[in-house]
Amino acid sequence: GTKIHQVAENVDGIMWARGARQSSPYKTYGYSFYEFRTLDGTIFRYVRRPDGSVIEEKAESPKSRYLISQNPPSAIGSDFSKHDFVINEVPSNRELARHTRIFYRGGWFSKFYGGPGLTMQSCPYPDTFDSGRFISTVLKPSIREGKSNGGA
């Protein structure tokens, strides 16, 4: 389920703890920049320019005050796993929100719940979690209809 402790307003940018390159993530969420750290520690930042185009920058350090992470699955017994999607404020590391999902990974329970071929079912099923909606609900973008409202 989802637990939101605090909502942040006028957020200019976000950072993923680990990520893959995306060409225009701020268009999806409405932020002026989007950062991610690769597995080797390199930080990339996508910045929205006034003309609407996007540039990719290699950054020395993160600019965002908010870190989004998807924690590695943790086992719950032999047949289930827990997956957490977390938004923290940087540098305090204070948690603003968390969405937790439980996945069924097979095992003896599959005989009674869908047969032996069933793997990685989420609870609740079907899983309707929308990470983009979750992020923009907790971290309200500063850009609205192409205009910046300032902010952090």
XYZ file of N, CA, C and O in Angstrom:
608
model
N 0.799 -1.173 0.000
C 0.000 0.000 0.000
C 0.857 1.258 0.000
O 2.074 1.203 0.031
N 0.201 2.375 -0.072
C 0.869 3.676 -0.156
C 0.732 4.436 1.148
O -0.349 4.504 1.711
N 1.852 5.021 1.586
C 1.833 5.873 2.768
C 2.578 7.163 2.421
O 3.769 7.136 2.098
N 1.868 8.295 2.483
C 2.459 9.592 2.206
C 2.553 10.353 3.521
O 1.552 10.644 4.149
N 3.798 10.656 3.928
C 4.034 11.382 5.171
C 3.966 12.887 4.962
O 3.506 13.622 5.823
N 4.481 13.351 3.807
C 4.521 14.783 3.532
C 4.575 15.003 2.022
O 5.197 14.236 1.296
N 3.949 16.081 1.563
C 3.964 16.476 0.163
C 4.872 17.699 0.024
O 4.825 18.605 0.857
N 5.708 17.729 -1.009
C 6.582 18.871 -1.287
C 6.011 19.651 -2.469
O 5.645 19.063 -3.484
N 5.932 20.965 -2.334
C 5.393 21.843 -3.379
C 6.529 22.503 -4.153
O 7.624 22.672 -3.641
N 6.235 22.917 -5.383
C 7.177 23.676 -6.234
C 8.531 22.993 -6.388
O 9.574 23.620 -6.244
N 8.512 21.729 -6.713
C 9.739 20.957 -6.884
C 10.248 21.144 -8.314
O 9.527 20.892 -9.274
N 11.490 21.616 -8.439
C 12.073 21.838 -9.761
C 12.586 20.558 -10.403
O 12.520 20.401 -11.614
N 13.148 19.649 -9.593
C 13.732 18.456 -10.175
C 13.758 17.287 -9.222
O 13.604 17.442 -8.016
N 13.955 16.106 -9.809
C 13.984 14.864 -9.042
C 15.222 14.068 -9.433
O 15.794 14.274 -10.496
N 15.611 13.160 -8.553
C 16.735 12.282 -8.843
C 16.371 10.839 -8.514
O 15.802 10.565 -7.469
N 16.699 9.946 -9.438
C 16.566 8.516 -9.204
C 17.863 7.993 -8.614
O 18.944 8.374 -9.060
N 17.775 7.136 -7.621
C 18.967 6.557 -6.994
C 19.772 5.769 -8.019
O 20.981 5.881 -8.089
N 19.110 4.979 -8.791
C 19.725 4.245 -9.899
C 18.778 4.388 -11.062
O 17.571 4.297 -10.902
N 19.338 4.589 -12.232
C 18.414 4.794 -13.331
C 18.992 4.451 -14.680
O 20.158 4.180 -14.825
N 18.125 4.507 -15.634
C 18.499 4.334 -17.018
C 18.146 5.622 -17.739
O 17.247 6.350 -17.323
N 18.848 5.900 -18.793
C 18.612 7.141 -19.519
C 17.217 7.165 -20.126
O 16.755 6.193 -20.691
N 16.580 8.308 -19.983
C 15.285 8.552 -20.612
C 15.385 9.894 -21.307
O 15.992 10.826 -20.784
N 14.797 10.020 -22.480
C 15.008 11.224 -23.266
C 14.304 12.459 -22.715
O 14.798 13.558 -22.853
N 13.141 12.308 -22.121
C 12.424 13.505 -21.650
C 11.542 13.196 -20.461
O 10.331 13.337 -20.519
N 12.119 12.776 -19.350
C 11.310 12.378 -18.207
C 10.518 13.514 -17.577
O 9.454 13.288 -17.038
N 11.025 14.768 -17.665
C 10.298 15.868 -17.038
C 8.996 16.140 -17.764
O 8.079 16.691 -17.195
N 8.890 15.758 -19.031
C 7.617 15.921 -19.735
C 6.578 14.986 -19.130
O 5.414 15.302 -19.085
N 7.035 13.841 -18.666
C 6.131 12.898 -18.034
C 5.652 13.419 -16.692
O 4.493 13.339 -16.348
N 6.563 13.979 -15.914
C 6.227 14.394 -14.559
C 6.083 15.902 -14.389
O 5.604 16.361 -13.370
N 6.570 16.711 -15.328
C 6.427 18.157 -15.244
C 7.550 18.889 -14.538
O 7.392 20.040 -14.169
N 8.726 18.259 -14.383
C 9.844 18.907 -13.697
C 10.768 19.580 -14.704
O 10.828 19.203 -15.859
N 11.544 20.579 -14.231
C 12.469 21.264 -15.134
C 13.758 20.472 -15.326
O 14.454 20.673 -16.296
N 14.086 19.584 -14.395
C 15.228 18.689 -14.607
C 14.990 17.359 -13.917
O 14.154 17.225 -13.032
N 15.746 16.383 -14.372
C 15.650 15.007 -13.913
C 17.073 14.474 -13.852
O 17.831 14.635 -14.797
N 17.441 13.865 -12.743
C 18.792 13.345 -12.575
C 18.750 11.853 -12.264
O 17.765 11.362 -11.722
N 19.827 11.188 -12.583
C 19.974 9.808 -12.147
C 21.449 9.487 -12.003
O 22.310 10.115 -12.610
N 21.720 8.548 -11.135
C 23.091 8.086 -10.887
C 23.198 6.685 -11.466
O 22.407 5.803 -11.140
N 24.191 6.492 -12.329
C 24.402 5.168 -12.909
C 25.039 4.251 -11.873
O 25.469 4.706 -10.806
N 25.128 2.997 -12.190
C 25.704 2.030 -11.253
C 27.157 2.342 -10.931
O 27.634 2.028 -9.843
N 27.865 2.999 -11.853
C 29.269 3.358 -11.575
C 29.398 4.693 -10.839
O 30.505 5.164 -10.588
N 28.266 5.334 -10.487
C 28.282 6.562 -9.708
C 28.214 7.851 -10.521
O 28.124 8.937 -9.957
N 28.248 7.754 -11.841
C 28.156 8.938 -12.697
C 26.759 9.537 -12.605
O 25.763 8.817 -12.628
N 26.703 10.864 -12.493
C 25.411 11.551 -12.411
C 25.126 12.233 -13.743
O 25.960 12.986 -14.259
N 23.949 11.947 -14.293
C 23.480 12.613 -15.506
C 22.264 13.443 -15.148
O 21.451 13.053 -14.309
N 22.148 14.578 -15.815
C 21.005 15.469 -15.585
C 20.417 15.846 -16.939
O 21.129 16.272 -17.837
N 19.104 15.680 -17.072
C 18.373 16.172 -18.235
C 17.735 17.487 -17.839
O 17.027 17.564 -16.841
N 18.004 18.538 -18.615
C 17.521 19.870 -18.286
C 16.613 20.372 -19.397
O 16.959 20.296 -20.583
N 15.497 20.917 -18.998
C 14.561 21.509 -19.953
C 14.983 22.948 -20.189
O 15.085 23.740 -19.264
N 15.215 23.301 -21.439
C 15.608 24.658 -21.811
C 14.362 25.495 -22.055
O 13.274 24.951 -22.247
N 14.508 26.822 -22.037
C 13.352 27.702 -22.244
C 12.599 27.442 -23.553
O 11.384 27.620 -23.621
N 13.310 26.963 -24.592
C 12.640 26.689 -25.867
C 11.949 25.328 -25.878
O 11.368 24.924 -26.873
N 12.029 24.585 -24.746
C 11.362 23.289 -24.643
C 12.244 22.114 -25.004
O 11.853 20.965 -24.804
N 13.421 22.378 -25.558
C 14.317 21.277 -25.897
C 14.975 20.729 -24.626
O 14.903 21.341 -23.561
N 15.621 19.590 -24.773
C 16.241 18.900 -23.647
C 17.733 18.778 -23.899
O 18.151 18.440 -24.996
N 18.524 19.048 -22.867
C 19.957 18.790 -22.973
C 20.354 17.824 -21.865
O 19.773 17.825 -20.787
N 21.320 16.993 -22.176
C 21.856 16.064 -21.182
C 23.180 16.616 -20.692
O 24.028 17.008 -21.485
N 23.347 16.651 -19.378
C 24.584 17.129 -18.771
C 25.154 16.033 -17.880
O 24.401 15.298 -17.249
N 26.463 15.967 -17.821
C 27.116 15.119 -16.840
C 27.367 16.032 -15.646
O 27.952 17.100 -15.794
N 26.889 15.675 -14.481
C 26.935 16.551 -13.312
C 27.985 16.090 -12.312
O 28.209 14.893 -12.126
N 28.593 17.054 -11.635
C 29.557 16.758 -10.582
C 28.858 16.253 -9.319
O 29.351 15.382 -8.622
N 27.708 16.862 -9.024
C 26.947 16.477 -7.834
C 25.462 16.685 -8.119
O 25.098 17.450 -9.000
N 24.595 16.012 -7.373
C 23.159 16.167 -7.602
C 22.671 17.565 -7.219
O 23.212 18.196 -6.320
N 21.653 18.020 -7.909
C 21.035 19.319 -7.659
C 19.689 19.147 -6.958
O 19.241 20.018 -6.243
N 19.071 18.001 -7.152
C 17.743 17.748 -6.606
C 17.767 17.580 -5.094
O 18.714 17.044 -4.527
N 16.685 18.021 -4.460
C 16.518 17.827 -3.013
C 15.709 16.570 -2.709
O 15.417 16.282 -1.552
N 15.326 15.830 -3.760
C 14.463 14.664 -3.574
C 15.009 13.463 -4.328
O 15.335 13.549 -5.503
N 15.105 12.354 -3.624
C 15.665 11.121 -4.168
C 14.575 10.054 -4.222
O 13.888 9.806 -3.227
N 14.457 9.437 -5.379
C 13.472 8.377 -5.588
C 14.239 7.073 -5.731
O 15.191 6.990 -6.505
N 13.850 6.071 -4.965
C 14.542 4.791 -5.060
C 13.546 3.647 -5.053
O 12.457 3.754 -4.511
N 13.965 2.600 -5.695
C 13.200 1.364 -5.692
C 14.099 0.352 -5.015
O 15.097 -0.087 -5.579
N 13.778 0.036 -3.781
C 14.627 -0.850 -2.998
C 14.628 -2.263 -3.571
O 13.617 -2.714 -4.106
N 15.753 -2.960 -3.458
C 15.790 -4.345 -3.927
C 14.737 -5.169 -3.187
O 14.451 -4.910 -2.018
N 14.158 -6.147 -3.865
C 13.153 -6.991 -3.214
C 13.738 -7.694 -1.994
O 14.889 -8.106 -1.998
N 12.917 -7.799 -0.953
C 13.335 -8.563 0.221
C 12.380 -9.742 0.376
O 11.172 -9.606 0.189
N 12.942 -10.886 0.684
C 12.148 -12.113 0.788
C 11.277 -12.097 2.035
O 11.681 -11.620 3.094
N 10.071 -12.586 1.862
C 9.160 -12.837 2.981
C 8.900 -14.340 2.919
O 8.080 -14.799 2.129
N 9.645 -15.097 3.674
C 9.569 -16.549 3.569
C 10.152 -16.985 2.232
O 10.944 -16.276 1.616
N 9.739 -18.141 1.756
C 10.290 -18.652 0.495
C 9.414 -18.333 -0.711
O 9.868 -18.486 -1.840
N 8.187 -17.877 -0.493
C 7.265 -17.730 -1.613
C 6.838 -16.301 -1.919
O 6.173 -16.058 -2.917
N 7.191 -15.345 -1.086
C 6.744 -13.966 -1.285
C 7.921 -13.014 -1.198
O 8.931 -13.312 -0.554
N 7.790 -11.864 -1.843
C 8.812 -10.826 -1.716
C 8.141 -9.460 -1.587
O 7.035 -9.244 -2.066
N 8.836 -8.559 -0.926
C 8.341 -7.209 -0.669
C 9.183 -6.240 -1.486
O 10.418 -6.311 -1.475
N 8.523 -5.330 -2.211
C 9.193 -4.331 -3.033
C 8.752 -2.952 -2.544
O 7.552 -2.681 -2.475
N 9.717 -2.080 -2.248
C 9.407 -0.731 -1.770
C 9.858 0.311 -2.784
O 10.973 0.242 -3.309
N 9.002 1.269 -3.037
C 9.267 2.430 -3.883
C 9.232 3.616 -2.928
O 8.195 3.885 -2.320
N 10.374 4.322 -2.736
C 10.507 5.298 -1.661
C 10.937 6.658 -2.209
O 11.779 6.741 -3.109
N 10.377 7.728 -1.620
C 10.795 9.094 -1.930
C 11.335 9.710 -0.645
O 10.631 9.767 0.355
N 12.606 10.153 -0.702
C 13.270 10.765 0.455
C 13.675 12.196 0.135
O 13.960 12.519 -1.018
N 13.743 13.004 1.181
C 14.286 14.352 1.061
C 15.786 14.282 1.313
O 16.239 13.579 2.204
N 16.557 14.998 0.506
C 18.011 15.021 0.642
C 18.390 16.376 1.223
O 17.782 17.371 0.855
N 19.354 16.551 2.082
C 20.277 15.539 2.610
C 19.806 14.900 3.909
O 20.492 14.061 4.463
N 18.640 15.279 4.424
C 18.192 14.753 5.715
C 17.851 13.268 5.659
O 17.795 12.608 6.680
N 17.604 12.748 4.457
C 17.186 11.366 4.236
C 15.824 11.069 4.876
O 15.486 9.924 5.142
N 15.056 12.123 5.136
C 13.718 11.951 5.709
C 12.786 11.378 4.643
O 12.727 11.863 3.521
N 12.065 10.335 5.015
C 11.143 9.692 4.088
C 9.871 10.534 3.948
O 9.222 10.855 4.938
N 9.522 10.857 2.698
C 8.286 11.591 2.428
C 7.152 10.633 2.090
O 6.001 10.903 2.432
N 7.478 9.546 1.395
C 6.432 8.603 0.991
C 7.035 7.246 0.657
O 8.218 7.136 0.332
N 6.170 6.226 0.728
C 6.579 4.858 0.416
C 5.378 4.114 -0.156
O 4.267 4.226 0.329
N 5.656 3.344 -1.191
C 4.644 2.436 -1.722
C 5.240 1.038 -1.654
O 6.323 0.784 -2.187
N 4.545 0.129 -0.985
C 5.026 -1.238 -0.801
C 4.112 -2.193 -1.553
O 2.887 -2.095 -1.474
N 4.741 -3.113 -2.278
C 3.999 -4.165 -2.975
C 4.525 -5.515 -2.513
O 5.714 -5.667 -2.237
N 3.639 -6.472 -2.429
C 4.009 -7.842 -2.094
C 3.804 -8.676 -3.350
O 2.758 -8.594 -3.999
N 4.809 -9.471 -3.697
C 4.731 -10.328 -4.879
C 4.813 -11.783 -4.458
O 5.598 -12.159 -3.594
N 4.002 -12.588 -5.114
C 4.033 -14.031 -4.939
C 5.031 -14.597 -5.940
O 4.967 -14.284 -7.126
N 5.973 -15.417 -5.471
C 7.038 -15.929 -6.329
C 6.924 -17.422 -6.621
O 7.868 -18.035 -7.074
N 5.803 -18.016 -6.367
C 5.644 -19.448 -6.632
C 5.841 -20.260 -5.371
O 5.970 -19.727 -4.291
N 5.834 -21.586 -5.512
C 6.034 -22.462 -4.360
C 4.800 -23.303 -4.124
O 3.934 -23.439 -4.978
N 4.689 -23.860 -2.937
C 3.592 -24.767 -2.621
C 2.228 -24.105 -2.788
O 1.254 -24.752 -3.161
N 2.144 -22.806 -2.548
C 0.868 -22.093 -2.617
C 0.308 -22.063 -4.043
O -0.879 -21.947 -4.244
N 1.196 -22.228 -5.054
C 0.749 -22.160 -6.449
C -0.221 -23.286 -6.792
O -1.026 -23.154 -7.703
N -0.177 -24.403 -6.068
C -1.118 -25.498 -6.314
C -2.549 -25.054 -6.056
O -3.483 -25.522 -6.677
N -2.717 -24.143 -5.108
C -4.040 -23.698 -4.714
C -4.415 -22.347 -5.319
O -5.553 -21.933 -5.271
N -3.407 -21.643 -5.865
C -3.641 -20.293 -6.359
C -3.093 -20.142 -7.774
O -2.031 -19.609 -7.991
N -3.793 -20.706 -8.736
C -3.445 -20.454 -10.129
C -2.567 -21.466 -10.817
O -2.276 -21.307 -11.979
N -2.138 -22.497 -10.157
C -1.354 -23.528 -10.814
C 0.137 -23.284 -10.771
O 0.607 -22.227 -10.390
N 0.918 -24.265 -11.211
C 2.370 -24.227 -11.075
C 3.067 -23.204 -11.971
O 4.184 -22.820 -11.712
N 2.428 -22.733 -13.038
C 3.067 -21.780 -13.939
C 3.003 -20.345 -13.451
O 3.619 -19.458 -14.034
N 2.276 -20.086 -12.394
C 2.077 -18.721 -11.915
C 3.302 -18.235 -11.150
O 3.764 -18.873 -10.230
N 3.847 -17.105 -11.574
C 4.969 -16.504 -10.861
C 4.800 -14.996 -10.810
O 4.159 -14.399 -11.662
N 5.364 -14.379 -9.802
C 5.411 -12.932 -9.623
C 4.047 -12.242 -9.735
O 3.885 -11.256 -10.418
N 3.042 -12.772 -9.077
C 1.753 -12.087 -8.974
C 1.847 -11.049 -7.883
O 2.427 -11.293 -6.834
N 1.279 -9.893 -8.111
C 1.314 -8.853 -7.092
C 0.068 -8.913 -6.229
O -0.944 -9.470 -6.616
N 0.181 -8.353 -5.069
C -0.952 -8.240 -4.165
C -1.113 -6.759 -3.848
O -0.178 -6.148 -3.348
N -2.184 -6.104 -4.170
C -3.375 -6.680 -4.789
C -3.159 -6.964 -6.268
O -2.263 -6.409 -6.889
N -3.985 -7.841 -6.800
C -3.911 -8.197 -8.210
C -5.180 -7.737 -8.890
O -6.254 -7.944 -8.359
N -5.184 -7.118 -10.031
C -3.985 -6.713 -10.752
C -3.344 -5.494 -10.090
O -4.011 -4.702 -9.435
N -2.035 -5.351 -10.297
C -1.278 -4.248 -9.709
C -1.538 -2.987 -10.530
O -1.249 -2.945 -11.712
N -2.100 -1.976 -9.912
C -2.448 -0.744 -10.621
C -1.537 0.417 -10.210
O -1.858 1.567 -10.476
N -0.411 0.130 -9.583
C 0.505 1.179 -9.138
C 1.066 1.942 -10.330
O 1.574 1.359 -11.276
N 0.975 3.260 -10.286
C 1.483 4.144 -11.327
C 2.574 5.005 -10.693
O 2.278 5.942 -9.951
N 3.841 4.685 -10.975
C 4.949 5.395 -10.329
C 4.947 6.883 -10.674
O 5.235 7.720 -9.820
N 4.613 7.244 -11.894
C 4.573 8.650 -12.285
C 3.550 9.439 -11.503
O 3.824 10.541 -11.016
N 2.386 8.864 -11.333
C 1.336 9.527 -10.553
C 1.728 9.631 -9.077
O 1.508 10.645 -8.429
N 2.338 8.567 -8.549
C 2.799 8.567 -7.164
C 3.828 9.676 -6.943
O 3.721 10.463 -6.007
N 4.817 9.772 -7.836
C 5.870 10.779 -7.707
C 5.276 12.185 -7.774
O 5.556 13.029 -6.929
N 4.440 12.468 -8.775
C 3.913 13.823 -8.932
C 2.862 14.177 -7.880
O 2.574 15.350 -7.668
N 2.326 13.186 -7.186
C 1.419 13.451 -6.063
C 2.208 13.886 -4.835
O 1.799 14.781 -4.109
N 3.373 13.272 -4.627
C 4.211 13.576 -3.462
C 5.097 14.791 -3.733
O 5.260 15.646 -2.871
N 5.652 14.879 -4.928
C 6.562 15.964 -5.310
C 5.880 16.802 -6.385
O 5.996 16.514 -7.577
N 5.170 17.826 -5.968
C 4.408 18.669 -6.894
C 5.361 19.481 -7.763
O 6.145 20.279 -7.252
N 5.299 19.302 -9.079
C 6.228 20.005 -9.971
C 6.033 21.520 -9.954
O 4.925 22.022 -9.793
N 7.156 22.247 -10.153
C 7.082 23.707 -10.210
C 6.628 24.192 -11.576
O 6.178 25.314 -11.713
N 6.753 23.357 -12.594
C 6.357 23.752 -13.945
C 4.898 23.362 -14.166
O 4.528 22.209 -14.020
N 4.096 24.337 -14.491
C 2.682 24.108 -14.803
C 2.396 24.759 -16.156
O 2.661 25.936 -16.331
N 1.906 23.975 -17.086
C 1.545 24.479 -18.419
C 2.672 25.287 -19.046
O 2.464 26.376 -19.585
N 3.913 24.752 -18.929
C 5.043 25.375 -19.569
C 5.634 26.566 -18.852
O 6.532 27.212 -19.348
N 5.120 26.927 -17.663
C 5.642 28.068 -16.927
C 6.240 27.601 -15.608
O 5.697 26.747 -14.944
N 7.340 28.216 -15.230
C 7.977 27.869 -13.958
C 7.414 28.734 -12.841
O 7.190 29.907 -13.017
N 7.171 28.103 -11.707
C 6.673 28.820 -10.541
C 7.766 29.057 -9.508
O 7.483 29.345 -8.372
N 9.015 28.846 -9.885
C 10.109 28.954 -8.922
C 10.180 27.716 -8.068
O 9.741 26.667 -8.469
N 10.713 27.812 -6.873
C 10.718 26.675 -5.948
C 12.059 26.010 -5.849
O 13.039 26.444 -6.407
N 12.058 24.860 -5.142
C 13.319 24.188 -4.837
C 13.565 23.009 -5.731
O 12.758 22.351 -6.205
